[in-house]
Amino acid sequence: MMTTAWRAGRSRAALGGVVAVVALAIALVPSTAGAAPAAGGDRFTSLSPVRVLDTRDGTGGHAERLEPSAPIDLVLGGTSVPADATAVVLNVTAVRPSDLGNIRVFPTPVSGDAVPVVSNLNVREWTDQPNLVTVKLGAGGAVRFAIERATADLAVDLAGYYSPTGATAYTPVSPVRAMDLRDGTGGVDAGRLGLRDHVDLLVRGRNGVPADATAVVLNVTAVAPFGPTNIRVYPRPADGASQEPPEISNLNPVGNGEDQPNLVTVQIGAEGMVRFYNYAYDTFLVADLAGYYSPTGGQLFTAVDPARIGDTRSGLGFASTVRAGVTADLEVTGVGGVPADATAVVLNVTASQPRGTTNIRVFPAAAGGAVPLVSNLNVNLGIDEPNLVIVPVGEDGEVSFYSQSFDTEIIVDVQGYFTP
């Protein structure tokens, strides 16, 4: 049986290399000299993913488990990202939580120790849980991590940052299946991805992604994994470069046939491709394209202090529990700091108390609109599951939520928004 340390994307032999990479992170930040400041929002600069915090080995200056009484502040502005960065995109993994609980990632406050009533990860005992987080930088360019009830180690990987002088802007697309190893969608070989194996997916020039795109946003799902593993998504290395996978992780499937999704923002690599690497047990992979970043992209990002805008349990924003097969709409403009002219929103969506195994789909609201065939969350009976969603705003400033098979509660926290 594979250990949890493996599942979180870390091997003991590689620790020295991980620390060295983090120490050089500032050198990896691309120059934005000469870029014009963004008006009314920030632009995105993608990075080759790098581990910036790992409490198991002290990466990032913290070598202690996250505890309810001791939040962790991680300084990124002026170190791993430029001093003018306003927000960062992080893959956050809770490793071996001691109990049920939740982890909250938010801007470090100037003073005080108040924790916002939001969540980013919902954890259960001894089960590694990842989630993508887009978070505003706080005091001193820092981000704070807090946990409720449980204790856990944290592994945090940096994928990019927003700043006034960033390299690219965002373009959303109608969600489309870009890869499916079950049937070969995307031009890949059909079949499970095996031990220490990888698959390369061409993303430039397909599904509306242009030749100048530098990064894509993919909802990646591990389907029916045979056992615990970690999945790493990163730019395809050039033929002459090292082919060793980076010491990061994006998904941490537990096995037992449980599907696990996670949103991934990933830089495009050699030949316009993205690489998917499987550390251990065989699994199918599915990747749905949500959007891309390019120098000619048209949408700029504004981070907000995270705020809860929807909760079916209390009636916040929703009329009731999301019923199986019935679309529920949530107003996302005019709340949580999102203006009326927002074209897309970044939401942390949590399915809570699902009545059975189902998938959750999040999409722009439209009168009589069809429900898309792609999904954002895959959940199992009684287990709370989160996922980050970047979704265009639909009619009347609303976003729609749909559960295919069973009723579930839905909790929605806003992290930011895009405008033209």
Short mmCIF file of C-alpha atoms in Angstrom, two decimals:
data_model
loop_
_atom_site.label_atom_id
_atom_site.label_comp_id
_atom_site.label_asym_id
_atom_site.label_seq_id
_atom_site.Cartn_x
_atom_site.Cartn_y
_atom_site.Cartn_z
CA MET A 1 0.00 0.00 0.00
CA MET A 2 1.33 3.43 -0.93
CA THR A 3 1.96 5.91 1.88
CA THR A 4 0.18 9.25 2.26
CA ALA A 5 3.49 11.05 1.73
CA TRP A 6 3.64 9.58 -1.75
CA ARG A 7 0.06 10.50 -2.43
CA ALA A 8 0.75 14.16 -1.64
CA GLY A 9 3.47 14.32 -4.26
CA ARG A 10 6.58 14.06 -2.14
CA SER A 11 9.37 11.48 -1.97
CA ARG A 12 12.14 11.58 0.60
CA ALA A 13 14.86 11.37 -2.02
CA ALA A 14 13.56 14.54 -3.64
CA LEU A 15 13.31 16.75 -0.55
CA GLY A 16 16.59 18.52 -1.11
CA GLY A 17 15.59 19.31 -4.67
CA VAL A 18 12.22 20.65 -3.55
CA VAL A 19 13.80 23.03 -1.05
CA ALA A 20 16.30 24.19 -3.65
CA VAL A 21 13.52 24.89 -6.14
CA VAL A 22 11.60 26.94 -3.59
CA ALA A 23 14.72 28.93 -2.74
CA LEU A 24 15.00 29.82 -6.42
CA ALA A 25 11.31 30.57 -6.91
CA ILE A 26 11.84 34.30 -7.22
CA ALA A 27 14.27 33.69 -10.06
CA LEU A 28 11.60 31.73 -11.92
CA VAL A 29 9.11 34.64 -11.96
CA PRO A 30 8.97 35.94 -15.55
CA SER A 31 9.87 39.55 -16.13
CA THR A 32 6.93 41.84 -16.80
CA ALA A 33 9.06 44.88 -17.56
CA GLY A 34 7.40 47.11 -20.12
CA ALA A 35 3.93 45.62 -19.68
CA ALA A 36 1.19 48.21 -19.43
CA PRO A 37 -0.72 48.25 -16.13
CA ALA A 38 -4.19 46.78 -16.38
CA ALA A 39 -7.16 49.14 -16.15
CA GLY A 40 -9.98 47.93 -13.92
CA GLY A 41 -8.40 44.59 -13.08
CA ASP A 42 -5.26 42.48 -13.08
CA ARG A 43 -3.57 40.17 -15.58
CA PHE A 44 -2.25 36.67 -14.99
CA THR A 45 1.27 35.28 -15.20
CA SER A 46 1.52 31.49 -15.24
CA LEU A 47 4.49 29.65 -13.72
CA SER A 48 5.90 26.17 -13.91
CA PRO A 49 4.36 24.73 -10.72
CA VAL A 50 6.58 24.85 -7.65
CA ARG A 51 6.09 23.79 -4.04
CA VAL A 52 6.14 26.83 -1.75
CA LEU A 53 4.95 25.25 1.52
CA ASP A 54 5.28 21.75 2.97
CA THR A 55 4.90 21.43 6.72
CA ARG A 56 6.33 17.89 6.63
CA ASP A 57 9.84 19.11 5.76
CA GLY A 58 9.85 22.85 6.54
CA THR A 59 9.54 24.12 2.97
CA GLY A 60 8.25 27.69 3.20
CA GLY A 61 9.57 28.14 6.73
CA HIS A 62 6.94 26.07 8.56
CA ALA A 63 7.65 22.59 9.91
CA GLU A 64 4.58 22.07 12.11
CA ARG A 65 1.12 20.67 11.40
CA LEU A 66 -1.67 23.18 10.99
CA GLU A 67 -3.68 23.41 14.22
CA PRO A 68 -6.85 25.32 15.11
CA SER A 69 -4.96 27.49 17.58
CA ALA A 70 -2.02 28.25 15.27
CA PRO A 71 -2.82 29.55 11.75
CA ILE A 72 0.07 29.71 9.28
CA ASP A 73 1.03 32.85 7.33
CA LEU A 74 2.94 32.30 4.09
CA VAL A 75 4.67 35.31 2.54
CA LEU A 76 4.60 35.17 -1.26
CA GLY A 77 4.55 38.79 -2.43
CA GLY A 78 8.11 39.96 -3.07
CA THR A 79 9.52 36.44 -2.74
CA SER A 80 7.90 33.78 -4.92
CA VAL A 81 5.89 36.39 -6.85
CA PRO A 82 6.59 40.09 -7.55
CA ALA A 83 5.85 42.74 -4.95
CA ASP A 84 3.00 44.15 -7.05
CA ALA A 85 1.13 40.82 -7.19
CA THR A 86 -2.43 41.11 -5.90
CA ALA A 87 -3.49 37.44 -5.81
CA VAL A 88 -2.04 33.95 -6.30
CA VAL A 89 -3.27 30.63 -7.64
CA LEU A 90 -2.34 27.77 -5.30
CA ASN A 91 -3.00 24.05 -5.23
CA VAL A 92 -3.52 23.33 -1.52
CA THR A 93 -3.44 19.75 -0.20
CA ALA A 94 -4.39 18.78 3.34
CA VAL A 95 -2.22 15.75 4.22
CA ARG A 96 -3.35 13.16 6.79
CA PRO A 97 -5.98 15.26 8.62
CA SER A 98 -6.67 14.00 12.11
CA ASP A 99 -10.46 14.41 11.98
CA LEU A 100 -13.36 15.99 10.14
CA GLY A 101 -12.82 19.71 9.61
CA ASN A 102 -12.27 22.45 7.09
CA ILE A 103 -9.36 24.60 5.94
CA ARG A 104 -9.73 28.28 5.10
CA VAL A 105 -7.29 30.23 2.93
CA PHE A 106 -7.57 34.02 3.00
CA PRO A 107 -5.56 37.26 2.92
CA THR A 108 -3.46 37.76 6.04
CA PRO A 109 -5.20 40.58 7.95
CA VAL A 110 -3.36 43.73 8.93
CA SER A 111 -4.32 43.07 12.55
CA GLY A 112 -6.41 40.67 14.59
CA ASP A 113 -7.09 36.99 14.18
CA ALA A 114 -10.62 36.91 12.75
CA VAL A 115 -11.27 33.98 10.41
CA PRO A 116 -13.80 34.48 7.57
CA VAL A 117 -16.90 32.29 7.45
CA VAL A 118 -15.84 30.49 4.27
CA SER A 119 -14.01 27.27 3.46
CA ASN A 120 -11.68 25.98 0.76
CA LEU A 121 -11.12 22.34 1.75
CA ASN A 122 -13.38 19.97 3.64
CA VAL A 123 -11.30 17.20 5.17
CA ARG A 124 -11.90 13.83 6.76
CA GLU A 125 -9.67 11.62 8.88
CA TRP A 126 -6.44 10.39 7.22
CA THR A 127 -7.67 11.27 3.71
CA ASP A 128 -5.56 13.65 1.64
CA GLN A 129 -7.71 16.42 0.13
CA PRO A 130 -6.58 18.89 -2.55
CA ASN A 131 -8.27 21.99 -3.92
CA LEU A 132 -7.25 24.85 -6.16
CA VAL A 133 -7.39 28.21 -4.42
CA THR A 134 -7.32 31.69 -5.93
CA VAL A 135 -6.65 34.03 -3.03
CA LYS A 136 -5.99 37.72 -2.57
CA LEU A 137 -2.64 38.59 -0.98
CA GLY A 138 -2.94 40.25 2.40
CA ALA A 139 -0.71 42.22 4.76
CA GLY A 140 2.96 41.90 3.86
CA GLY A 141 2.11 39.95 0.70
CA ALA A 142 1.01 36.98 2.82
CA VAL A 143 -1.75 34.37 2.75
CA ARG A 144 -3.15 32.78 5.92
CA PHE A 145 -4.15 29.12 6.36
CA ALA A 146 -6.50 28.23 9.24
CA ILE A 147 -8.12 24.91 10.18
CA GLU A 148 -11.23 24.05 12.17
CA ARG A 149 -11.43 21.03 14.52
CA ALA A 150 -8.70 18.87 12.98
CA THR A 151 -4.94 19.09 12.54
CA ALA A 152 -3.21 18.44 9.21
CA ASP A 153 0.01 18.85 7.29
CA LEU A 154 -0.15 21.19 4.31
CA ALA A 155 1.44 20.93 0.86
CA VAL A 156 1.00 24.08 -1.25
CA ASP A 157 2.04 24.46 -4.91
CA LEU A 158 2.15 27.82 -6.72
CA ALA A 159 0.72 27.89 -10.28
CA GLY A 160 0.76 31.63 -11.03
CA TYR A 161 -0.21 35.12 -9.90
CA TYR A 162 -2.27 38.17 -10.82
CA SER A 163 -0.76 41.65 -10.98
CA PRO A 164 -1.36 45.00 -12.76
CA THR A 165 1.56 44.22 -15.10
CA GLY A 166 0.84 40.50 -15.59
CA ALA A 167 1.44 38.80 -18.91
CA THR A 168 -2.01 37.56 -19.97
CA ALA A 169 -5.78 37.96 -19.59
CA TYR A 170 -8.52 35.35 -19.37
CA THR A 171 -10.96 34.05 -21.95
CA PRO A 172 -13.67 31.63 -20.79
CA VAL A 173 -15.05 28.96 -23.13
CA SER A 174 -18.21 26.91 -23.06
CA PRO A 175 -17.09 23.88 -21.03
CA VAL A 176 -15.89 21.14 -23.35
CA ARG A 177 -14.34 17.72 -22.80
CA ALA A 178 -10.71 18.03 -23.89
CA MET A 179 -9.51 14.56 -22.83
CA ASP A 180 -11.06 11.28 -21.75
CA LEU A 181 -8.84 8.23 -21.31
CA ARG A 182 -11.90 6.00 -21.27
CA ASP A 183 -12.56 6.55 -24.97
CA GLY A 184 -9.54 8.40 -26.40
CA THR A 185 -11.14 11.85 -26.58
CA GLY A 186 -8.42 14.42 -27.22
CA GLY A 187 -6.39 12.19 -29.49
CA VAL A 188 -4.86 10.20 -26.63
CA ASP A 189 -4.61 6.44 -26.29
CA ALA A 190 -7.65 4.98 -24.56
CA GLY A 191 -6.97 3.11 -21.33
CA ARG A 192 -6.00 3.65 -17.71
CA LEU A 193 -2.88 5.68 -16.93
CA GLY A 194 -0.50 3.33 -15.14
CA LEU A 195 2.24 3.47 -12.53
CA ARG A 196 4.83 6.23 -13.22
CA ASP A 197 3.26 6.80 -16.62
CA HIS A 198 2.22 10.03 -18.33
CA VAL A 199 0.04 11.25 -21.16
CA ASP A 200 0.55 14.48 -23.15
CA LEU A 201 -2.48 16.46 -24.32
CA LEU A 202 -2.35 19.00 -27.14
CA VAL A 203 -4.32 22.06 -26.00
CA ARG A 204 -3.18 24.88 -28.31
CA GLY A 205 -5.20 25.08 -31.49
CA ARG A 206 -8.03 22.94 -30.13
CA ASN A 207 -11.40 23.71 -28.56
CA GLY A 208 -10.96 27.43 -29.22
CA VAL A 209 -7.55 27.75 -27.50
CA PRO A 210 -5.43 30.04 -29.73
CA ALA A 211 -1.78 29.72 -30.73
CA ASP A 212 -0.72 32.49 -28.32
CA ALA A 213 -2.32 30.92 -25.22
CA THR A 214 0.12 30.48 -22.35
CA ALA A 215 -2.04 28.58 -19.83
CA VAL A 216 -5.33 26.70 -19.67
CA VAL A 217 -7.89 26.06 -16.96
CA LEU A 218 -8.94 22.41 -16.81
CA ASN A 219 -11.28 20.53 -14.52
CA VAL A 220 -9.38 17.23 -14.14
CA THR A 221 -11.09 14.14 -12.74
CA ALA A 222 -9.50 10.83 -11.71
CA VAL A 223 -12.14 8.22 -12.55
CA ALA A 224 -12.35 4.80 -10.86
CA PRO A 225 -8.76 4.71 -9.54
CA PHE A 226 -7.56 1.26 -8.47
CA GLY A 227 -5.86 2.66 -5.35
CA PRO A 228 -4.31 5.73 -3.72
CA THR A 229 -2.12 7.86 -5.98
CA ASN A 230 -1.31 11.44 -6.91
CA ILE A 231 -1.81 13.06 -10.30
CA ARG A 232 0.52 15.85 -11.43
CA VAL A 233 -0.41 18.28 -14.21
CA TYR A 234 2.36 20.48 -15.62
CA PRO A 235 3.82 21.93 -18.84
CA ARG A 236 5.16 19.28 -21.22
CA PRO A 237 8.97 19.46 -21.03
CA ALA A 238 10.95 20.07 -24.22
CA ASP A 239 12.53 16.95 -25.71
CA GLY A 240 16.03 17.97 -24.59
CA ALA A 241 14.98 18.92 -21.05
CA SER A 242 14.68 16.70 -17.97
CA GLN A 243 11.63 14.49 -18.13
CA GLU A 244 11.42 14.04 -14.34
CA PRO A 245 8.01 15.13 -13.02
CA PRO A 246 7.95 18.07 -10.61
CA GLU A 247 7.47 17.38 -6.89
CA ILE A 248 3.93 18.76 -6.78
CA SER A 249 0.44 17.28 -6.91
CA ASN A 250 -2.97 18.30 -8.23
CA LEU A 251 -5.19 15.34 -7.37
CA ASN A 252 -4.88 12.82 -4.55
CA PRO A 253 -7.37 10.02 -5.27
CA VAL A 254 -7.95 7.66 -2.34
CA GLY A 255 -8.84 4.68 -4.51
CA ASN A 256 -11.81 2.46 -3.68
CA GLY A 257 -13.26 3.54 -7.01
CA GLU A 258 -14.00 7.07 -5.73
CA ASP A 259 -13.82 9.68 -8.49
CA GLN A 260 -11.96 12.86 -7.53
CA PRO A 261 -11.94 16.15 -9.47
CA ASN A 262 -9.83 19.27 -9.05
CA LEU A 263 -9.57 22.47 -11.03
CA VAL A 264 -6.11 22.99 -12.51
CA THR A 265 -4.56 26.16 -13.92
CA VAL A 266 -1.52 24.98 -15.85
CA GLN A 267 1.09 26.60 -18.05
CA ILE A 268 1.23 25.23 -21.61
CA GLY A 269 4.50 23.48 -22.39
CA ALA A 270 6.49 22.29 -25.40
CA GLU A 271 4.56 21.77 -28.64
CA GLY A 272 1.45 23.32 -27.12
CA MET A 273 0.97 20.41 -24.72
CA VAL A 274 0.15 19.74 -21.08
CA ARG A 275 1.41 16.59 -19.32
CA PHE A 276 -0.53 14.39 -16.88
CA TYR A 277 1.59 12.08 -14.68
CA ASN A 278 0.32 9.27 -12.45
CA TYR A 279 2.47 8.32 -9.47
CA ALA A 280 0.98 4.95 -8.51
CA TYR A 281 -2.25 3.03 -9.01
CA ASP A 282 -3.90 2.90 -12.43
CA THR A 283 -6.71 5.36 -13.13
CA PHE A 284 -8.71 6.90 -15.93
CA LEU A 285 -8.40 10.67 -16.34
CA VAL A 286 -10.93 13.13 -17.73
CA ALA A 287 -10.13 16.82 -18.43
CA ASP A 288 -12.73 19.49 -19.23
CA LEU A 289 -11.58 22.85 -20.60
CA ALA A 290 -13.02 25.94 -18.84
CA GLY A 291 -10.88 28.71 -20.37
CA TYR A 292 -7.42 29.96 -21.23
CA TYR A 293 -5.00 32.84 -20.67
CA SER A 294 -3.30 34.68 -23.52
CA PRO A 295 -1.68 38.08 -24.21
CA THR A 296 -4.74 38.95 -26.29
CA GLY A 297 -7.30 37.69 -23.76
CA GLY A 298 -10.06 40.12 -22.92
CA GLN A 299 -10.95 39.66 -19.24
CA LEU A 300 -9.16 41.10 -16.23
CA PHE A 301 -9.33 39.74 -12.68
CA THR A 302 -10.17 41.42 -9.38
CA ALA A 303 -9.66 39.48 -6.15
CA VAL A 304 -12.06 40.02 -3.25
CA ASP A 305 -11.95 39.14 0.39
CA PRO A 306 -13.60 35.69 0.34
CA ALA A 307 -17.29 35.84 1.19
CA ARG A 308 -20.14 33.35 1.41
CA ILE A 309 -22.87 34.17 -1.12
CA GLY A 310 -24.84 30.93 -1.22
CA ASP A 311 -25.79 28.24 1.30
CA THR A 312 -28.80 25.99 0.81
CA ARG A 313 -28.66 24.93 4.46
CA SER A 314 -29.62 28.42 5.65
CA GLY A 315 -31.48 29.70 2.59
CA LEU A 316 -28.70 32.13 1.67
CA GLY A 317 -29.10 32.83 -2.04
CA PHE A 318 -30.97 29.56 -2.68
CA ALA A 319 -34.63 28.72 -2.16
CA SER A 320 -33.91 25.15 -1.00
CA THR A 321 -31.69 22.09 -1.21
CA VAL A 322 -30.50 21.43 -4.78
CA ARG A 323 -32.80 18.65 -5.97
CA ALA A 324 -31.66 15.89 -8.30
CA GLY A 325 -32.35 16.72 -11.91
CA VAL A 326 -33.55 20.25 -11.14
CA THR A 327 -31.52 23.37 -11.97
CA ALA A 328 -31.08 25.89 -9.14
CA ASP A 329 -29.97 29.46 -9.85
CA LEU A 330 -27.83 31.72 -7.65
CA GLU A 331 -27.37 35.46 -8.10
CA VAL A 332 -23.62 36.20 -8.13
CA THR A 333 -23.49 39.89 -9.13
CA GLY A 334 -24.26 42.60 -6.61
CA VAL A 335 -23.17 40.34 -3.73
CA GLY A 336 -19.81 39.57 -2.11
CA GLY A 337 -18.15 42.55 -3.79
CA VAL A 338 -18.97 41.35 -7.34
CA PRO A 339 -20.15 44.25 -9.56
CA ALA A 340 -23.01 44.19 -12.04
CA ASP A 341 -20.65 44.18 -15.05
CA ALA A 342 -18.74 41.04 -14.00
CA THR A 343 -18.50 38.56 -16.87
CA ALA A 344 -17.21 35.56 -14.87
CA VAL A 345 -16.72 34.65 -11.22
CA VAL A 346 -14.31 32.48 -9.25
CA LEU A 347 -16.28 30.39 -6.76
CA ASN A 348 -15.38 27.76 -4.21
CA VAL A 349 -18.30 25.34 -4.45
CA THR A 350 -18.88 22.70 -1.76
CA ALA A 351 -21.37 19.86 -2.03
CA SER A 352 -22.47 19.11 1.55
CA GLN A 353 -24.46 16.14 2.84
CA PRO A 354 -25.05 14.56 -0.60
CA ARG A 355 -27.79 11.95 -0.41
CA GLY A 356 -25.89 9.62 -2.74
CA THR A 357 -23.25 9.40 -5.45
CA THR A 358 -23.75 12.19 -7.95
CA ASN A 359 -22.01 14.88 -9.97
CA ILE A 360 -22.51 18.64 -9.71
CA ARG A 361 -22.49 20.94 -12.73
CA VAL A 362 -22.00 24.71 -12.52
CA PHE A 363 -22.76 26.84 -15.59
CA PRO A 364 -24.10 30.23 -16.75
CA ALA A 365 -27.81 30.66 -16.12
CA ALA A 366 -29.95 30.82 -19.26
CA ALA A 367 -33.70 30.69 -19.75
CA GLY A 368 -34.47 27.18 -20.96
CA GLY A 369 -30.74 26.50 -21.27
CA ALA A 370 -29.49 22.96 -21.63
CA VAL A 371 -27.49 21.37 -18.81
CA PRO A 372 -23.88 20.77 -19.97
CA LEU A 373 -22.55 17.24 -20.14
CA VAL A 374 -19.37 18.11 -18.24
CA SER A 375 -19.18 18.20 -14.43
CA ASN A 376 -17.38 20.18 -11.73
CA LEU A 377 -17.74 18.00 -8.62
CA ASN A 378 -18.03 14.24 -8.12
CA VAL A 379 -19.42 13.38 -4.69
CA ASN A 380 -20.34 10.33 -2.65
CA LEU A 381 -22.99 9.67 -0.02
CA GLY A 382 -22.57 11.89 3.04
CA ILE A 383 -19.07 13.17 2.17
CA ASP A 384 -18.57 16.94 1.79
CA GLU A 385 -16.46 17.76 -1.29
CA PRO A 386 -15.23 21.16 -2.56
CA ASN A 387 -13.93 22.33 -5.92
CA LEU A 388 -12.96 25.69 -7.35
CA VAL A 389 -15.04 26.82 -10.33
CA ILE A 390 -14.44 29.63 -12.83
CA VAL A 391 -17.79 30.19 -14.52
CA PRO A 392 -19.20 32.89 -16.82
CA VAL A 393 -22.08 34.92 -15.43
CA GLY A 394 -25.39 34.13 -17.09
CA GLU A 395 -28.73 35.86 -17.45
CA ASP A 396 -29.77 38.26 -14.68
CA GLY A 397 -26.32 37.94 -13.10
CA GLU A 398 -26.93 34.31 -12.15
CA VAL A 399 -25.08 30.99 -12.19
CA SER A 400 -26.88 27.62 -12.33
CA PHE A 401 -26.23 24.50 -10.23
CA TYR A 402 -27.37 20.98 -11.16
CA SER A 403 -27.04 17.63 -9.36
CA GLN A 404 -27.54 14.67 -11.66
CA SER A 405 -28.59 11.81 -9.38
CA PHE A 406 -29.22 12.81 -5.75
CA ASP A 407 -30.22 15.85 -3.70
CA THR A 408 -27.40 17.78 -2.04
CA GLU A 409 -26.72 20.94 -0.11
CA ILE A 410 -24.56 23.51 -1.92
CA ILE A 411 -22.27 26.13 -0.33
CA VAL A 412 -20.76 28.89 -2.48
CA ASP A 413 -17.91 31.25 -1.53
CA VAL A 414 -16.75 33.94 -3.96
CA GLN A 415 -13.00 34.60 -4.38
CA GLY A 416 -12.99 37.12 -7.22
CA TYR A 417 -14.40 38.12 -10.59
CA PHE A 418 -13.50 39.00 -14.17
CA THR A 419 -14.52 42.10 -16.14
CA PRO A 420 -13.86 43.21 -19.73
#
